[in-house]
mmCIF file of C-alpha atoms in Angstrom:
data_model
loop_
_atom_site.group_PDB
_atom_site.id
_atom_site.type_symbol
_atom_site.label_atom_id
_atom_site.label_comp_id
_atom_site.label_asym_id
_atom_site.label_seq_id
_atom_site.Cartn_x
_atom_site.Cartn_y
_atom_site.Cartn_z
ATOM 1 C CA MET A 1 104.404 54.553 91.577
ATOM 2 C CA SER A 2 105.863 52.550 88.623
ATOM 3 C CA GLU A 3 106.143 48.880 88.620
ATOM 4 C CA LEU A 4 109.946 49.050 88.971
ATOM 5 C CA ASP A 5 109.514 51.381 92.051
ATOM 6 C CA GLN A 6 107.159 48.468 93.515
ATOM 7 C CA TYR A 7 109.614 45.881 92.809
ATOM 8 C CA TYR A 8 112.512 47.767 94.267
ATOM 9 C CA ASP A 9 110.498 48.714 97.620
ATOM 10 C CA LEU A 10 109.578 45.058 98.110
ATOM 11 C CA VAL A 11 113.112 43.677 97.567
ATOM 12 C CA ILE A 12 114.858 46.301 99.852
ATOM 13 C CA GLU A 13 112.582 45.065 102.673
ATOM 14 C CA LEU A 14 113.281 41.312 101.809
ATOM 15 C CA VAL A 15 117.075 41.907 101.573
ATOM 16 C CA LYS A 16 116.871 43.508 105.064
ATOM 17 C CA GLN A 17 115.052 40.472 106.446
ATOM 18 C CA GLY A 18 117.640 38.221 104.860
ATOM 19 C CA GLY A 19 120.382 40.232 106.126
ATOM 20 C CA GLN A 20 119.099 39.760 109.774
ATOM 21 C CA LEU A 21 119.305 35.967 109.071
ATOM 22 C CA ILE A 22 123.005 36.383 108.193
ATOM 23 C CA ARG A 23 123.801 38.424 111.209
ATOM 24 C CA GLU A 24 122.170 36.154 113.537
ATOM 25 C CA ASN A 25 123.927 33.023 112.141
ATOM 26 C CA ILE A 26 127.326 34.120 111.297
ATOM 27 C CA ASN A 27 128.813 33.505 114.703
ATOM 28 C CA ARG A 28 126.777 30.193 115.394
ATOM 29 C CA GLN A 29 127.484 26.629 114.729
ATOM 30 C CA LYS A 30 126.546 25.985 111.015
ATOM 31 C CA THR A 31 125.465 22.776 109.034
ATOM 32 C CA ILE A 32 127.827 22.839 106.070
ATOM 33 C CA LEU A 33 127.503 20.913 102.815
ATOM 34 C CA THR A 34 129.630 20.971 99.633
ATOM 35 C CA LYS A 35 128.517 21.256 96.147
ATOM 36 C CA SER A 36 130.992 21.094 93.265
ATOM 37 C CA SER A 37 134.184 20.782 95.518
ATOM 38 C CA GLU A 38 135.180 20.442 98.936
ATOM 39 C CA VAL A 39 135.800 24.186 99.150
ATOM 40 C CA ASP A 40 132.435 25.079 97.316
ATOM 41 C CA LEU A 41 130.326 25.341 100.552
ATOM 42 C CA VAL A 42 126.573 26.022 101.246
ATOM 43 C CA THR A 43 124.865 26.341 104.719
ATOM 44 C CA GLU A 44 121.314 26.347 105.926
ATOM 45 C CA THR A 45 121.656 30.110 106.058
ATOM 46 C CA ASP A 46 122.170 30.231 102.259
ATOM 47 C CA GLN A 47 119.079 28.061 101.666
ATOM 48 C CA MET A 48 116.918 30.072 104.185
ATOM 49 C CA VAL A 49 117.874 33.455 102.560
ATOM 50 C CA GLU A 50 117.238 32.360 99.035
ATOM 51 C CA LYS A 51 114.015 30.907 99.949
ATOM 52 C CA LEU A 52 112.837 33.962 101.991
ATOM 53 C CA LEU A 53 113.677 36.336 98.783
ATOM 54 C CA MET A 54 111.942 33.925 96.356
ATOM 55 C CA ASN A 55 108.852 33.382 98.454
ATOM 56 C CA GLY A 56 108.524 37.087 99.279
ATOM 57 C CA ILE A 57 108.741 38.146 95.726
ATOM 58 C CA SER A 58 106.461 35.352 94.246
ATOM 59 C CA ALA A 59 103.861 36.280 96.879
ATOM 60 C CA LYS A 60 103.538 39.647 95.259
ATOM 61 C CA PHE A 61 104.596 39.000 91.748
ATOM 62 C CA PRO A 62 103.804 35.387 90.885
ATOM 63 C CA ASP A 63 104.764 35.745 87.142
ATOM 64 C CA HIS A 64 108.421 36.844 88.016
ATOM 65 C CA LYS A 65 111.145 34.286 87.427
ATOM 66 C CA PHE A 66 114.368 33.339 89.466
ATOM 67 C CA ILE A 67 117.811 32.342 88.864
ATOM 68 C CA GLY A 68 119.115 31.409 92.383
ATOM 69 C CA GLU A 69 122.460 29.939 93.263
ATOM 70 C CA GLU A 70 121.289 27.245 95.579
ATOM 71 C CA ASN A 71 118.053 26.492 93.472
ATOM 72 C CA THR A 72 120.134 26.076 90.273
ATOM 73 C CA ALA A 73 122.859 23.938 92.113
ATOM 74 C CA GLU A 74 120.036 21.572 93.570
ATOM 75 C CA SER A 75 118.353 21.063 90.129
ATOM 76 C CA ASN A 76 121.836 20.951 88.317
ATOM 77 C CA ARG A 77 120.387 22.590 85.346
ATOM 78 C CA ARG A 78 121.627 25.167 83.003
ATOM 79 C CA VAL A 79 120.659 28.879 83.405
ATOM 80 C CA GLU A 80 117.874 30.218 81.308
ATOM 81 C CA LEU A 81 117.647 33.876 81.106
ATOM 82 C CA THR A 82 114.400 35.140 79.242
ATOM 83 C CA ASP A 83 112.822 38.492 78.617
ATOM 84 C CA ALA A 84 110.543 37.875 81.629
ATOM 85 C CA PRO A 85 111.206 39.913 84.851
ATOM 86 C CA THR A 86 113.980 37.681 86.514
ATOM 87 C CA TRP A 87 115.668 38.025 89.908
ATOM 88 C CA ILE A 88 119.245 36.762 90.051
ATOM 89 C CA ILE A 89 120.086 35.753 93.465
ATOM 90 C CA ASP A 90 123.266 34.948 95.463
ATOM 91 C CA PRO A 91 121.717 34.545 99.085
ATOM 92 C CA VAL A 92 125.129 34.654 100.666
ATOM 93 C CA ASP A 93 128.069 35.468 98.551
ATOM 94 C CA GLY A 94 131.292 34.849 100.360
ATOM 95 C CA THR A 95 129.942 31.522 101.998
ATOM 96 C CA MET A 96 133.515 30.362 102.936
ATOM 97 C CA ASN A 97 133.705 33.825 104.845
ATOM 98 C CA PHE A 98 130.308 33.111 106.495
ATOM 99 C CA VAL A 99 131.470 29.648 107.527
ATOM 100 C CA HIS A 100 134.534 31.088 109.180
ATOM 101 C CA ALA A 101 132.607 34.024 110.607
ATOM 102 C CA MET A 102 134.677 36.566 108.582
ATOM 103 C CA PRO A 103 132.645 39.818 108.117
ATOM 104 C CA HIS A 104 132.976 40.075 104.278
ATOM 105 C CA THR A 105 129.769 38.333 103.272
ATOM 106 C CA CYS A 106 126.651 39.488 101.478
ATOM 107 C CA ILE A 107 123.433 39.122 99.760
ATOM 108 C CA SER A 108 123.557 39.795 96.061
ATOM 109 C CA ILE A 109 120.288 40.384 94.022
ATOM 110 C CA ALA A 110 119.498 41.900 90.724
ATOM 111 C CA LEU A 111 116.437 42.198 88.535
ATOM 112 C CA TYR A 112 116.789 41.758 84.728
ATOM 113 C CA VAL A 113 113.887 42.761 82.592
ATOM 114 C CA ASN A 114 114.133 41.985 78.759
ATOM 115 C CA LYS A 115 117.598 40.621 79.651
ATOM 116 C CA VAL A 116 118.702 44.156 80.809
ATOM 117 C CA ALA A 117 119.787 44.872 84.436
ATOM 118 C CA GLU A 118 117.210 47.321 86.139
ATOM 119 C CA ILE A 119 117.918 46.763 89.810
ATOM 120 C CA GLY A 120 121.029 45.718 91.768
ATOM 121 C CA ILE A 121 121.428 45.321 95.574
ATOM 122 C CA VAL A 122 124.484 43.962 97.440
ATOM 123 C CA TYR A 123 124.064 43.954 101.254
ATOM 124 C CA ASN A 124 126.599 42.928 103.903
ATOM 125 C CA PRO A 125 124.674 43.200 107.021
ATOM 126 C CA VAL A 126 127.645 42.186 109.317
ATOM 127 C CA ILE A 127 129.245 45.597 108.742
ATOM 128 C CA GLU A 128 126.211 47.409 107.312
ATOM 129 C CA GLN A 129 127.309 48.117 103.814
ATOM 130 C CA PHE A 130 123.957 48.473 101.738
ATOM 131 C CA PHE A 131 124.886 48.976 98.003
ATOM 132 C CA THR A 132 121.992 49.798 95.628
ATOM 133 C CA ALA A 133 121.637 50.807 92.189
ATOM 134 C CA ARG A 134 118.822 51.266 89.541
ATOM 135 C CA LYS A 135 119.397 51.778 85.849
ATOM 136 C CA GLY A 136 119.965 55.408 85.054
ATOM 137 C CA LYS A 137 119.638 56.532 88.592
ATOM 138 C CA GLY A 138 123.121 56.176 90.175
ATOM 139 C CA ALA A 139 124.730 53.892 92.664
ATOM 140 C CA PHE A 140 124.475 54.352 96.471
ATOM 141 C CA LEU A 141 126.145 53.035 99.656
ATOM 142 C CA ASN A 142 123.775 53.334 102.692
ATOM 143 C CA GLY A 143 121.852 56.036 100.828
ATOM 144 C CA GLN A 144 124.793 58.072 99.836
ATOM 145 C CA ARG A 145 125.810 58.364 96.385
ATOM 146 C CA ILE A 146 129.068 56.594 95.398
ATOM 147 C CA ARG A 147 131.504 57.043 92.348
ATOM 148 C CA VAL A 148 134.406 55.138 91.041
ATOM 149 C CA SER A 149 138.074 56.494 91.486
ATOM 150 C CA ASP A 150 138.560 57.384 87.832
ATOM 151 C CA GLU A 151 142.046 55.972 88.010
ATOM 152 C CA LYS A 152 143.476 55.335 84.594
ATOM 153 C CA ALA A 153 146.992 54.187 85.333
ATOM 154 C CA LEU A 154 147.636 50.349 86.152
ATOM 155 C CA SER A 155 150.713 51.503 88.217
ATOM 156 C CA LYS A 156 148.536 53.339 90.587
ATOM 157 C CA ALA A 157 145.647 50.764 90.883
ATOM 158 C CA LEU A 158 144.618 48.664 93.882
ATOM 159 C CA VAL A 159 143.358 45.397 92.439
ATOM 160 C CA MET A 160 140.737 42.900 93.702
ATOM 161 C CA MET A 161 141.278 39.328 92.549
ATOM 162 C CA GLU A 162 140.521 35.983 93.931
ATOM 163 C CA MET A 163 141.577 32.334 93.956
ATOM 164 C CA GLY A 164 137.869 31.257 93.845
ATOM 165 C CA THR A 165 136.396 27.852 94.719
ATOM 166 C CA SER A 166 137.529 25.767 91.836
ATOM 167 C CA ARG A 167 140.686 23.712 92.149
ATOM 168 C CA ASP A 168 140.896 22.749 88.703
ATOM 169 C CA PRO A 169 144.688 22.601 87.812
ATOM 170 C CA GLU A 170 144.328 24.873 84.760
ATOM 171 C CA LYS A 171 142.276 27.474 86.771
ATOM 172 C CA VAL A 172 144.782 27.374 89.643
ATOM 173 C CA ARG A 173 147.659 27.970 87.074
ATOM 174 C CA VAL A 174 145.963 30.777 85.335
ATOM 175 C CA VAL A 175 145.182 32.475 88.769
ATOM 176 C CA MET A 176 148.882 32.148 89.791
ATOM 177 C CA GLU A 177 150.141 33.271 86.469
ATOM 178 C CA ASN A 178 147.815 36.384 86.738
ATOM 179 C CA LEU A 179 149.090 37.064 90.362
ATOM 180 C CA ARG A 180 152.581 37.011 89.079
ATOM 181 C CA ALA A 181 151.900 39.313 86.158
ATOM 182 C CA ILE A 182 149.925 41.611 88.039
ATOM 183 C CA VAL A 183 151.797 42.261 91.238
ATOM 184 C CA PRO A 184 154.836 44.049 89.806
ATOM 185 C CA LEU A 185 152.605 46.509 87.833
ATOM 186 C CA VAL A 186 150.094 47.675 90.441
ATOM 187 C CA HIS A 187 149.834 49.367 93.671
ATOM 188 C CA GLY A 188 148.628 46.248 95.374
ATOM 189 C CA THR A 189 146.186 43.368 95.370
ATOM 190 C CA ARG A 190 143.353 42.564 97.547
ATOM 191 C CA ALA A 191 140.648 39.748 98.018
ATOM 192 C CA LEU A 192 137.512 40.005 100.166
ATOM 193 C CA GLY A 193 136.437 36.544 99.317
ATOM 194 C CA SER A 194 133.224 37.757 97.855
ATOM 195 C CA CYS A 195 132.980 38.646 94.136
ATOM 196 C CA ALA A 196 130.010 40.988 94.685
ATOM 197 C CA LEU A 197 131.858 42.939 97.363
ATOM 198 C CA ASN A 198 135.063 43.019 95.290
ATOM 199 C CA MET A 199 132.989 44.649 92.614
ATOM 200 C CA CYS A 200 131.378 47.116 95.069
ATOM 201 C CA MET A 201 134.907 48.164 96.233
ATOM 202 C CA VAL A 202 135.573 49.413 92.570
ATOM 203 C CA ALA A 203 132.061 51.217 92.644
ATOM 204 C CA MET A 204 132.889 53.074 95.782
ATOM 205 C CA GLY A 205 136.260 53.955 94.795
ATOM 206 C CA ALA A 206 138.056 51.873 97.462
ATOM 207 C CA SER A 207 139.727 49.862 94.715
ATOM 208 C CA ASP A 208 140.340 50.529 91.135
ATOM 209 C CA LEU A 209 140.039 47.272 89.258
ATOM 210 C CA MET A 210 138.839 43.736 89.774
ATOM 211 C CA PHE A 211 138.643 40.569 87.640
ATOM 212 C CA GLU A 212 137.745 37.020 88.186
ATOM 213 C CA PHE A 213 137.143 33.819 86.124
ATOM 214 C CA GLY A 214 134.883 30.987 87.013
ATOM 215 C CA ILE A 215 132.240 33.039 88.908
ATOM 216 C CA HIS A 216 128.499 32.763 87.996
ATOM 217 C CA ILE A 217 125.751 35.210 86.917
ATOM 218 C CA TRP A 218 124.553 35.598 90.464
ATOM 219 C CA ASP A 219 127.834 36.639 91.792
ATOM 220 C CA ILE A 220 128.066 39.466 89.174
ATOM 221 C CA ALA A 221 124.617 40.612 88.127
ATOM 222 C CA ALA A 222 124.141 43.144 90.893
ATOM 223 C CA GLY A 223 127.614 44.177 91.111
ATOM 224 C CA ASP A 224 127.816 45.059 87.340
ATOM 225 C CA LEU A 225 124.919 47.373 87.526
ATOM 226 C CA ILE A 226 126.363 49.147 90.631
ATOM 227 C CA VAL A 227 129.712 49.705 89.182
ATOM 228 C CA ARG A 228 128.265 50.996 85.950
ATOM 229 C CA GLU A 229 125.913 53.260 87.611
ATOM 230 C CA ALA A 230 128.862 54.453 89.812
ATOM 231 C CA GLY A 231 130.562 55.594 86.628
ATOM 232 C CA GLY A 232 132.783 52.442 85.988
ATOM 233 C CA VAL A 233 132.983 49.889 83.377
ATOM 234 C CA CYS A 234 132.389 46.082 83.237
ATOM 235 C CA ILE A 235 133.851 44.149 80.315
ATOM 236 C CA ASP A 236 135.109 40.754 79.384
ATOM 237 C CA PRO A 237 138.469 40.126 80.806
ATOM 238 C CA ALA A 238 139.820 39.782 77.202
ATOM 239 C CA GLY A 239 138.304 42.981 76.135
ATOM 240 C CA GLY A 240 135.047 42.362 74.699
ATOM 241 C CA ASP A 241 131.509 43.258 75.866
ATOM 242 C CA PHE A 242 130.317 41.982 79.293
ATOM 243 C CA ASP A 243 128.308 38.866 79.140
ATOM 244 C CA ALA A 244 126.623 37.877 82.446
ATOM 245 C CA LEU A 245 126.493 34.312 81.468
ATOM 246 C CA SER A 246 130.239 33.922 80.595
ATOM 247 C CA ARG A 247 131.548 33.265 84.054
ATOM 248 C CA ARG A 248 134.098 36.035 83.309
ATOM 249 C CA VAL A 249 134.153 39.669 84.364
ATOM 250 C CA LEU A 250 136.539 42.607 84.594
ATOM 251 C CA CYS A 251 135.428 45.867 86.331
ATOM 252 C CA ALA A 252 137.445 49.024 86.300
ATOM 253 C CA ALA A 253 137.310 52.712 87.424
ATOM 254 C CA SER A 254 137.944 53.632 83.728
ATOM 255 C CA SER A 255 137.952 52.239 80.405
ATOM 256 C CA GLU A 256 141.651 53.145 80.099
ATOM 257 C CA LEU A 257 142.420 51.116 83.108
ATOM 258 C CA ALA A 258 140.322 48.136 81.962
ATOM 259 C CA HIS A 259 142.199 48.178 78.515
ATOM 260 C CA GLN A 260 145.521 48.094 80.254
ATOM 261 C CA ALA A 261 144.604 45.067 82.437
ATOM 262 C CA THR A 262 143.328 43.153 79.250
ATOM 263 C CA GLN A 263 146.598 43.447 77.798
ATOM 264 C CA VAL A 264 148.312 41.705 80.744
ATOM 265 C CA LEU A 265 145.814 38.993 81.887
ATOM 266 C CA VAL A 266 146.176 35.417 81.029
ATOM 267 C CA GLN A 267 142.745 34.211 79.983
ATOM 268 C CA TYR A 268 140.582 31.299 81.251
ATOM 269 C CA TYR A 269 137.284 30.275 79.662
ATOM 270 C CA PRO A 270 135.107 28.088 81.856
ATOM 271 C CA ASP A 271 131.961 26.477 80.676
ATOM 272 C CA ARG A 272 129.091 29.094 80.469
ATOM 273 C CA ASP A 273 126.313 29.045 83.034
#
């Protein structure tokens, strides 16, 4: 068994345990705190799941590093991604949904080695969607291989897009301008309230395109690998290469579709992670 096999087997079990915590607590009374804004929320479950994952991995692989949403927010430090094996964790992506008991919420975790994604897992334990990918080995939903739709025409695309948690006036303006620009050109728009799950919808062929500005590396690291292993593309929304630290992402079922979207979108450039 390779080292990556050992990492993968361990994290699968830990993510299942974390999913149990989400499932047990989604319908219970929650202690809710805010972070950067009144709509950027964190609960005790976010903190419990992140601690479970970090402690479980550290116990077996003490040299591994972490970029965790709650750990990073608490320390208020910038993200440092090195060549060391690094787990990038969003313990509850879609915390707003979790707070309201909406079932679109998930654990998102990725492993980077030498700054390259090797493992990606997105798990929605409420409706049992377990997305997995390993570099070069394909993407799966509940053990069954998945593939993007291969849609090439924006006019036939179902698009995932979000308002996000920032209420910065410029960010809100850009979101609304993009909504006005996109709606007349596509089949429809959808929002699950979770960047990671929106990306997985592209990976499984349930939607054809997603984009978002202002997210963080922990929102997109796992989804990026899952989309690419499902045959899709992840790029910068302006058309350049995907940069996990840029807080910008566009995923699509085809490069043709991605290119069409870049020609339409109004751009927004948040501070880097």
